[in-house]
Amino acid sequence: MTAEYKVHGAVAVITLNNPPVNGLGLATRRAVVEGVKQAQGDAAVQAIIITGAGAAFSGGADIKEFGKESAMQEPNLHSVIAAVEQSTKPVVAAIHTVCMGGGLELALGCHYRIVSPGTSIALPEVKLGLLPGAGGTQRLPRALGVEAALNMIVSGETVKSEMLAMAPGQKLFDKLSASAESLAAEALALAQDVGERHAASSEPLPLVRNLPCKHPLGDAYFGFARNMVGGMSKNYPAPLKCVDAVEAATKRKIADGLLFERELFVNLMWTPESRALRHLFMAERAASKIADVPSDMPVRNVQKVGVIGAGTMGGGISMNFLNAGIPVTILETKQEALDRGVATIKKNYEAQVKKGKLKEDKYAQRMALLTTTLAYDDLKDCDLIIEAVFEELGVKEAVFTQLDAVAKPGAILASNTSTLDVDKIASFTKRPQDVVGMHFFSPANVMKLLEVVRGKATAKDVLATVMKLAKKIKKTAVVSGVCDGFIGNRMIEQYSRQAGFLLDEGATPQQVDKAVEKFGFAMGPFRMGDLAGNDIGWAIRKRRATERADMKYSRTADKLCELGRFGQKTGAGWYDYQAGKRDAIPSALVEKLIEDHRKELGITPRKISDEEIVQRLVYALVNEGAHILEDGIAGKSGDIDMVYLTGYGFPIYRGGPMHYANEIGLGNVARAMERFAQNPLDDGKFWQPAPLLARLAAEGKSFS
């Protein structure tokens, strides 16, 4: 799509029309320049309005152009803004709903700006590891003031138009319309007025670029800003470059400032951090697209949700739907369990109220949507029922057999299983097409990730419904096929196995944790085990002993569990814990347990570098991810990255394990694996590259 040109009396109106957010793609940019040119050549036109069709003025760059030549083809956004600024007839930006990034930079190039109340205003480029590259760092400080502009640019956060319109001395907006509905008429009146005035006057048109830009404290202020921003943006270069660019606006002529901004923008484009953040941006949007499910697939109506189990997971899952205004019925087998579950939900909400994150009336509204029951019959009017019971197939069978008997036709039956076979679970019903996995991550009311597990019989409209519902409850949903552990837990098992082998060979839990945390993980494998509960992994290894006797593990974790050291919940795990605290204290007992285990195996411990620790853990994830792609469990490598970025604490600025491997080079990853395979303690299987990884490495290609 492009932009529409219409004339209303003496005013030409250029309407950006590139759904969904009027991205400034090449065709749209050309149409704007052509529209300005056409208005210039029409003697009857005295003024020009630029506005946006639909639900946005403009969201900025067109994401469909990311990484393509067309993104920089002429007219680029600088050229469009220059055409607007150089117009001999006044150009009015009629801004509404959404005005972000390049859209705001375009508006700043206009001679006048009128905005409707409630419009979201932002320069969010920093969230992609960039800075505004079309004059935003030079014009916004002139229009809004240095401090307010720097805060917006460095944070990338949205500010409502009425807040900015009230800022003392601001020249960002000439007028705030009475309402969104009256914007068009008020913009037309403003354009007619300024058009008539400038037609009768030889005065130059007002330009933001000509406004003064100074800060009274000068170097002292920017020194303070650098200290603050640097402390908050570790591992991200863009925020500090934003400070440099805004400082340049206060010290350089506008033309020189624009050149400096462009230089910084181009340099940031090449940083691995920006590549990772842009990959995340695209992968998050691509995750919602399923190859064989049309985007216009009709979805089922979900107006009421049932949750089976009022424990930690069941309560957290319920809160997601209550937060979204969807009624929930929680089922438990005993009244005491129900009471405990509801008390926990109340406690969580009350904590939010105490911190000022939730208003009392909203808390009351959410609790009013919650009902409880001990009878399956009370779930018969639910449109979606999610079980969150003990992770054992016999327990799941009992639940789904009863659900099959009481749930209404067309109800979606979902399992929160983290590892079990969804196809087997579906077989417990006479409606396998209605069964799907919805694997929430703990705490379910906080963690963004939702693995949507597609069974072989899962209906397409069920998938479409769950994916749409995930957005409503503010989750990042990723589709997985059926296998043991799905995407996330299947990969983390290999990561955990390798962590155990590192202990056998000479590392300590704290060394392993510190190495991967320095790499950027939110938490190392042993601290993570203590938090989740070491007994969970123990149960999986016991199951593996019968199902996969060939799969080798370090015995240290089993020995730890045999001592009852399950982690924080028992006050002892890989680390010791003090009552009421979560600080991980190195344990002399665990250190001796590991040493004794090495002696049993006849292993002489060796010094292991942090680099080796990180490579072995991360490449274990990468190799299993390659198997998952090859098996068709994940549709694309970006889906795997989304799972690890939103559910497992992989460092965002590294873009996820598969993207990180692409950055390192798959050939380098494969060679490192060959080196690790030479370890005499390796079983000869672990470091065998997945066929997909080996092929792509040999061909010099990447997962993307």
Short mmCIF file of C-alpha atoms in Angstrom, two decimals, residues 323-703:
data_model
loop_
_atom_site.label_atom_id
_atom_site.label_comp_id
_atom_site.label_asym_id
_atom_site.label_seq_id
_atom_site.Cartn_x
_atom_site.Cartn_y
_atom_site.Cartn_z
CA ASN A 323 -6.20 -10.27 34.49
CA ALA A 324 -7.67 -10.32 30.97
CA GLY A 325 -11.24 -10.12 32.27
CA ILE A 326 -12.13 -13.74 31.51
CA PRO A 327 -14.14 -15.66 34.15
CA VAL A 328 -12.35 -18.69 35.62
CA THR A 329 -13.61 -21.73 37.50
CA ILE A 330 -10.94 -23.63 39.47
CA LEU A 331 -11.53 -27.30 40.25
CA GLU A 332 -9.81 -29.19 43.08
CA THR A 333 -10.38 -32.55 44.75
CA LYS A 334 -10.37 -31.19 48.31
CA GLN A 335 -11.71 -28.01 49.88
CA GLU A 336 -8.47 -27.37 51.78
CA ALA A 337 -6.51 -27.35 48.51
CA LEU A 338 -9.03 -24.93 46.98
CA ASP A 339 -8.80 -22.61 49.96
CA ARG A 340 -4.99 -22.62 49.84
CA GLY A 341 -5.04 -21.89 46.10
CA VAL A 342 -7.47 -18.98 46.39
CA ALA A 343 -5.51 -17.60 49.36
CA THR A 344 -2.34 -17.63 47.23
CA ILE A 345 -4.07 -15.80 44.38
CA LYS A 346 -5.33 -13.18 46.85
CA LYS A 347 -1.88 -12.83 48.36
CA ASN A 348 -0.33 -12.26 44.92
CA TYR A 349 -2.89 -9.60 44.05
CA GLU A 350 -2.61 -7.93 47.45
CA ALA A 351 1.15 -7.68 46.97
CA GLN A 352 0.52 -5.87 43.67
CA VAL A 353 -1.93 -3.51 45.37
CA LYS A 354 0.59 -2.78 48.13
CA LYS A 355 3.26 -1.92 45.54
CA GLY A 356 0.85 0.36 43.68
CA LYS A 357 0.82 -1.87 40.59
CA LEU A 358 -2.88 -2.73 40.93
CA LYS A 359 -5.81 -0.61 42.08
CA GLU A 360 -8.18 -1.93 44.72
CA ASP A 361 -11.18 -1.82 42.37
CA LYS A 362 -9.31 -3.84 39.73
CA TYR A 363 -8.36 -6.40 42.38
CA ALA A 364 -12.01 -6.71 43.39
CA GLN A 365 -13.09 -7.05 39.75
CA ARG A 366 -10.64 -9.88 39.15
CA MET A 367 -11.58 -11.81 42.25
CA ALA A 368 -15.26 -11.45 41.32
CA LEU A 369 -14.52 -13.36 38.11
CA LEU A 370 -13.19 -16.35 40.07
CA THR A 371 -15.37 -19.29 41.15
CA THR A 372 -14.32 -22.57 42.73
CA THR A 373 -15.69 -26.10 42.67
CA LEU A 374 -15.05 -29.68 43.70
CA ALA A 375 -17.27 -31.11 40.92
CA TYR A 376 -16.36 -31.73 37.27
CA ASP A 377 -19.97 -31.01 36.27
CA ASP A 378 -19.38 -27.33 37.07
CA LEU A 379 -16.98 -27.15 34.10
CA LYS A 380 -19.63 -28.10 31.55
CA ASP A 381 -20.13 -24.51 30.32
CA CYS A 382 -16.39 -23.72 29.97
CA ASP A 383 -15.03 -22.98 26.50
CA LEU A 384 -11.45 -23.85 27.46
CA ILE A 385 -10.37 -26.21 30.24
CA ILE A 386 -6.70 -26.42 31.27
CA GLU A 387 -5.42 -29.16 33.55
CA ALA A 388 -2.52 -28.33 35.84
CA VAL A 389 -2.26 -31.55 37.85
CA PHE A 390 0.65 -33.80 38.83
CA GLU A 391 3.01 -34.68 35.97
CA GLU A 392 2.15 -38.37 35.74
CA LEU A 393 0.37 -40.00 32.82
CA GLY A 394 -2.06 -42.00 34.98
CA VAL A 395 -3.21 -38.80 36.71
CA LYS A 396 -3.67 -37.08 33.34
CA GLU A 397 -5.70 -40.04 32.08
CA ALA A 398 -8.11 -39.81 35.00
CA VAL A 399 -8.59 -36.08 34.42
CA PHE A 400 -9.13 -36.23 30.66
CA THR A 401 -11.48 -39.19 30.89
CA GLN A 402 -13.72 -37.15 33.21
CA LEU A 403 -13.37 -34.03 31.08
CA ASP A 404 -14.43 -35.97 28.00
CA ALA A 405 -17.61 -36.93 29.81
CA VAL A 406 -18.64 -33.45 31.00
CA ALA A 407 -17.13 -30.82 28.66
CA LYS A 408 -19.49 -29.36 26.10
CA PRO A 409 -18.97 -30.09 22.38
CA GLY A 410 -16.34 -27.76 20.92
CA ALA A 411 -14.68 -27.01 24.25
CA ILE A 412 -10.88 -26.92 24.02
CA LEU A 413 -9.20 -29.37 26.39
CA ALA A 414 -5.64 -28.34 27.23
CA SER A 415 -2.85 -29.96 29.21
CA ASN A 416 -0.18 -27.97 31.01
CA THR A 417 2.19 -30.93 30.77
CA SER A 418 5.86 -30.01 30.46
CA THR A 419 7.15 -33.31 29.06
CA LEU A 420 4.38 -35.89 28.52
CA ASP A 421 2.96 -37.13 25.23
CA VAL A 422 0.05 -34.88 24.21
CA ASP A 423 -1.08 -37.42 21.60
CA LYS A 424 -1.35 -40.06 24.33
CA ILE A 425 -3.29 -37.61 26.50
CA ALA A 426 -5.61 -36.83 23.57
CA SER A 427 -6.26 -40.56 23.14
CA PHE A 428 -7.93 -40.61 26.56
CA THR A 429 -10.82 -38.69 24.95
CA LYS A 430 -13.19 -39.24 22.04
CA ARG A 431 -12.35 -35.75 20.75
CA PRO A 432 -8.58 -35.64 20.10
CA GLN A 433 -9.11 -32.77 17.66
CA ASP A 434 -10.02 -30.56 20.63
CA VAL A 435 -6.94 -31.45 22.70
CA VAL A 436 -3.83 -29.24 22.77
CA GLY A 437 -0.86 -28.66 25.04
CA MET A 438 -0.63 -25.29 26.80
CA HIS A 439 2.66 -25.43 28.67
CA PHE A 440 2.90 -22.40 30.96
CA PHE A 441 6.16 -21.60 32.73
CA SER A 442 6.45 -21.00 36.45
CA PRO A 443 5.45 -18.59 37.87
CA ALA A 444 2.67 -18.76 35.27
CA ASN A 445 1.30 -15.32 36.07
CA VAL A 446 4.72 -13.74 35.43
CA MET A 447 6.60 -15.72 32.76
CA LYS A 448 5.89 -14.61 29.19
CA LEU A 449 6.40 -17.94 27.44
CA LEU A 450 3.58 -20.30 26.46
CA GLU A 451 4.51 -23.45 24.55
CA VAL A 452 1.49 -24.46 22.47
CA VAL A 453 1.87 -28.18 21.78
CA ARG A 454 0.23 -29.37 18.60
CA GLY A 455 -0.92 -32.98 18.65
CA LYS A 456 -1.26 -34.99 15.46
CA ALA A 457 -5.05 -34.59 15.66
CA THR A 458 -5.23 -31.02 17.03
CA ALA A 459 -7.64 -29.02 14.87
CA LYS A 460 -6.33 -25.93 13.11
CA ASP A 461 -9.02 -23.71 14.60
CA VAL A 462 -7.98 -24.89 18.06
CA LEU A 463 -4.41 -23.77 17.35
CA ALA A 464 -5.60 -20.44 15.94
CA THR A 465 -7.82 -19.89 18.99
CA VAL A 466 -5.06 -20.62 21.50
CA MET A 467 -2.55 -18.41 19.66
CA LYS A 468 -5.03 -15.51 19.63
CA LEU A 469 -5.90 -16.10 23.28
CA ALA A 470 -2.18 -16.06 24.17
CA LYS A 471 -1.96 -12.46 22.95
CA LYS A 472 -4.99 -11.53 25.02
CA ILE A 473 -3.34 -12.86 28.18
CA LYS A 474 -0.04 -11.20 27.15
CA LYS A 475 1.97 -14.34 26.48
CA THR A 476 4.51 -15.04 23.77
CA ALA A 477 3.19 -18.26 22.24
CA VAL A 478 5.43 -20.68 20.34
CA VAL A 479 4.09 -23.80 18.63
CA SER A 480 5.85 -27.09 19.33
CA GLY A 481 5.30 -30.56 18.00
CA VAL A 482 4.93 -33.56 20.28
CA CYS A 483 8.11 -35.03 21.75
CA ASP A 484 9.51 -35.59 25.22
CA GLY A 485 10.05 -32.14 26.72
CA PHE A 486 8.82 -30.28 23.61
CA ILE A 487 11.24 -27.48 22.65
CA GLY A 488 12.41 -25.91 25.91
CA ASN A 489 12.73 -28.89 28.26
CA ARG A 490 14.09 -31.20 25.57
CA MET A 491 16.95 -28.77 25.05
CA ILE A 492 17.51 -27.94 28.72
CA GLU A 493 18.01 -31.62 29.46
CA GLN A 494 21.13 -31.68 27.26
CA TYR A 495 22.33 -28.43 28.86
CA SER A 496 21.84 -29.96 32.33
CA ARG A 497 23.58 -33.20 31.36
CA GLN A 498 26.60 -31.23 30.21
CA ALA A 499 26.59 -29.19 33.42
CA GLY A 500 26.76 -32.45 35.39
CA PHE A 501 29.67 -33.74 33.29
CA LEU A 502 31.54 -30.49 34.03
CA LEU A 503 31.27 -31.28 37.75
CA ASP A 504 32.61 -34.79 37.16
CA GLU A 505 35.62 -33.36 35.34
CA GLY A 506 36.66 -30.69 37.83
CA ALA A 507 34.31 -27.70 37.93
CA THR A 508 32.25 -26.61 40.93
CA PRO A 509 28.56 -25.60 40.83
CA GLN A 510 29.43 -21.99 41.62
CA GLN A 511 32.08 -21.82 38.87
CA VAL A 512 29.64 -23.15 36.27
CA ASP A 513 26.87 -20.80 37.41
CA LYS A 514 29.14 -17.75 37.50
CA ALA A 515 30.54 -18.48 34.02
CA VAL A 516 27.14 -18.66 32.31
CA GLU A 517 25.76 -15.76 34.34
CA LYS A 518 28.71 -13.65 33.19
CA PHE A 519 27.82 -14.72 29.64
CA GLY A 520 24.41 -13.21 30.35
CA PHE A 521 22.09 -15.97 31.57
CA ALA A 522 19.69 -14.84 34.28
CA MET A 523 20.70 -17.87 36.36
CA GLY A 524 23.19 -20.73 36.07
CA PRO A 525 22.07 -24.38 35.82
CA PHE A 526 22.64 -25.25 39.47
CA ARG A 527 20.96 -22.16 40.91
CA MET A 528 18.12 -22.82 38.45
CA GLY A 529 17.84 -26.41 39.66
CA ASP A 530 17.63 -25.27 43.27
CA LEU A 531 14.91 -22.76 42.38
CA ALA A 532 12.78 -25.18 40.32
CA GLY A 533 13.35 -28.17 42.62
CA ASN A 534 16.04 -30.79 42.00
CA ASP A 535 13.47 -33.54 42.57
CA ILE A 536 11.84 -32.64 39.22
CA GLY A 537 14.97 -33.57 37.29
CA TRP A 538 15.42 -36.63 39.50
CA ALA A 539 11.97 -37.91 38.51
CA ILE A 540 12.81 -37.41 34.83
CA ARG A 541 16.12 -39.29 35.18
CA LYS A 542 14.33 -42.19 36.89
CA ARG A 543 11.93 -42.35 33.96
CA ARG A 544 14.87 -42.18 31.54
CA ALA A 545 16.51 -45.15 33.28
CA THR A 546 13.73 -47.39 31.99
CA GLU A 547 12.95 -45.62 28.70
CA ARG A 548 16.46 -44.58 27.58
CA ALA A 549 18.99 -46.73 29.40
CA ASP A 550 21.64 -45.58 26.90
CA MET A 551 21.40 -41.94 28.01
CA LYS A 552 24.31 -41.15 30.32
CA TYR A 553 24.12 -38.67 33.22
CA SER A 554 26.44 -37.55 35.98
CA ARG A 555 25.38 -39.29 39.19
CA THR A 556 26.07 -36.18 41.31
CA ALA A 557 22.49 -34.85 40.94
CA ASP A 558 20.97 -38.20 42.00
CA LYS A 559 23.27 -38.36 45.03
CA LEU A 560 22.25 -34.84 45.96
CA CYS A 561 18.56 -35.79 45.83
CA GLU A 562 19.16 -38.97 47.82
CA LEU A 563 20.20 -36.63 50.65
CA GLY A 564 16.89 -34.77 50.34
CA ARG A 565 18.61 -31.63 49.01
CA PHE A 566 15.86 -30.56 46.59
CA GLY A 567 16.76 -26.88 46.59
CA GLN A 568 15.33 -23.72 48.08
CA LYS A 569 12.12 -25.42 49.21
CA THR A 570 14.11 -27.75 51.50
CA GLY A 571 16.71 -25.14 52.48
CA ALA A 572 19.49 -27.11 50.78
CA GLY A 573 20.37 -28.16 47.25
CA TRP A 574 23.51 -27.51 45.24
CA TYR A 575 23.85 -24.61 47.65
CA ASP A 576 22.91 -23.99 51.28
CA TYR A 577 20.13 -21.51 52.08
CA GLN A 578 19.25 -19.59 55.20
CA ALA A 579 15.62 -19.45 56.35
CA GLY A 580 13.68 -16.69 54.61
CA LYS A 581 16.53 -15.88 52.20
CA ARG A 582 17.36 -16.94 48.65
CA ASP A 583 21.09 -16.26 48.70
CA ALA A 584 22.98 -19.27 47.34
CA ILE A 585 25.77 -20.16 49.78
CA PRO A 586 28.48 -22.59 48.54
CA SER A 587 28.15 -25.89 50.39
CA ALA A 588 31.11 -27.78 51.86
CA LEU A 589 28.94 -30.91 51.96
CA VAL A 590 28.21 -30.69 48.21
CA GLU A 591 31.87 -30.04 47.45
CA LYS A 592 32.79 -33.25 49.32
CA LEU A 593 29.98 -35.18 47.62
CA ILE A 594 31.40 -34.21 44.21
CA GLU A 595 34.98 -35.01 45.23
CA ASP A 596 33.97 -38.43 46.56
CA HIS A 597 32.05 -39.12 43.36
CA ARG A 598 35.12 -38.32 41.23
CA LYS A 599 37.19 -40.73 43.34
CA GLU A 600 34.61 -43.47 42.80
CA LEU A 601 34.93 -42.94 39.04
CA GLY A 602 38.73 -42.66 39.19
CA ILE A 603 38.66 -39.15 37.69
CA THR A 604 41.48 -36.74 38.41
CA PRO A 605 39.91 -33.26 38.35
CA ARG A 606 41.31 -30.74 35.89
CA LYS A 607 41.12 -26.96 35.62
CA ILE A 608 38.25 -25.99 33.31
CA SER A 609 38.08 -22.50 31.82
CA ASP A 610 34.97 -20.34 31.87
CA GLU A 611 35.12 -20.25 28.06
CA GLU A 612 34.87 -24.04 27.88
CA ILE A 613 31.98 -24.04 30.35
CA VAL A 614 30.00 -21.52 28.32
CA GLN A 615 30.69 -23.21 24.99
CA ARG A 616 29.76 -26.66 26.21
CA LEU A 617 26.50 -25.51 27.77
CA VAL A 618 25.41 -23.22 24.94
CA TYR A 619 26.46 -25.57 22.13
CA ALA A 620 24.59 -28.40 23.86
CA LEU A 621 21.48 -26.24 23.44
CA VAL A 622 22.33 -25.43 19.84
CA ASN A 623 22.90 -29.04 18.80
CA GLU A 624 19.65 -30.23 20.34
CA GLY A 625 17.91 -27.24 18.74
CA ALA A 626 19.20 -28.44 15.37
CA HIS A 627 17.74 -31.90 16.04
CA ILE A 628 14.42 -30.26 16.97
CA LEU A 629 14.35 -28.34 13.68
CA GLU A 630 15.21 -31.46 11.73
CA ASP A 631 12.49 -33.43 13.50
CA GLY A 632 9.92 -30.75 12.68
CA ILE A 633 9.18 -30.10 16.36
CA ALA A 634 9.89 -26.39 15.84
CA GLY A 635 8.89 -24.67 12.61
CA LYS A 636 11.81 -22.25 12.50
CA SER A 637 14.98 -21.43 14.39
CA GLY A 638 13.49 -18.13 15.59
CA ASP A 639 10.82 -20.10 17.48
CA ILE A 640 13.54 -21.87 19.45
CA ASP A 641 15.18 -18.54 20.24
CA MET A 642 11.86 -17.13 21.47
CA VAL A 643 11.45 -20.10 23.83
CA TYR A 644 14.88 -19.50 25.34
CA LEU A 645 14.65 -15.73 25.49
CA THR A 646 11.22 -15.65 27.15
CA GLY A 647 11.25 -18.85 29.19
CA TYR A 648 14.81 -19.79 30.14
CA GLY A 649 16.69 -16.55 30.78
CA PHE A 650 18.97 -16.66 27.72
CA PRO A 651 20.57 -13.20 27.36
CA ILE A 652 18.39 -11.05 25.11
CA TYR A 653 21.34 -9.12 23.71
CA ARG A 654 22.69 -12.41 22.31
CA GLY A 655 19.45 -13.16 20.46
CA GLY A 656 18.81 -16.76 21.57
CA PRO A 657 20.94 -19.92 21.15
CA MET A 658 20.29 -20.43 17.43
CA HIS A 659 20.90 -16.78 16.53
CA TYR A 660 24.02 -16.77 18.70
CA ALA A 661 25.31 -19.84 16.85
CA ASN A 662 24.70 -18.04 13.56
CA GLU A 663 26.72 -15.07 14.85
CA ILE A 664 29.60 -17.33 15.94
CA GLY A 665 29.41 -19.21 12.63
CA LEU A 666 28.08 -22.76 12.44
CA GLY A 667 31.45 -23.95 11.15
CA ASN A 668 33.10 -22.69 14.33
CA VAL A 669 30.40 -24.35 16.45
CA ALA A 670 30.91 -27.68 14.67
CA ARG A 671 34.69 -27.50 15.10
CA ALA A 672 34.32 -26.79 18.83
CA MET A 673 32.05 -29.83 19.13
CA GLU A 674 34.66 -31.97 17.39
CA ARG A 675 37.19 -30.75 19.94
CA PHE A 676 34.89 -31.59 22.87
CA ALA A 677 34.31 -35.06 21.41
CA GLN A 678 38.03 -35.78 21.93
CA ASN A 679 37.48 -35.61 25.69
CA PRO A 680 38.24 -39.14 27.00
CA LEU A 681 35.27 -38.85 29.37
CA ASP A 682 32.82 -38.17 26.50
CA ASP A 683 30.62 -41.14 25.62
CA GLY A 684 31.27 -40.67 21.89
CA LYS A 685 27.67 -39.65 21.23
CA PHE A 686 26.98 -36.37 22.97
CA TRP A 687 29.08 -34.19 20.68
CA GLN A 688 28.04 -35.78 17.40
CA PRO A 689 26.67 -32.82 15.39
CA ALA A 690 23.04 -33.01 14.37
CA PRO A 691 22.84 -33.74 10.63
CA LEU A 692 21.25 -30.32 9.97
CA LEU A 693 24.03 -28.53 11.86
CA ALA A 694 26.73 -30.54 10.07
CA ARG A 695 25.19 -29.83 6.64
CA LEU A 696 24.72 -26.10 7.21
CA ALA A 697 28.23 -25.78 8.64
CA ALA A 698 29.72 -27.57 5.61
CA GLU A 699 27.76 -25.31 3.25
CA GLY A 700 28.70 -22.13 5.12
CA LYS A 701 25.04 -21.40 5.87
CA SER A 702 23.11 -20.46 9.01
CA PHE A 703 19.92 -21.65 10.71
#
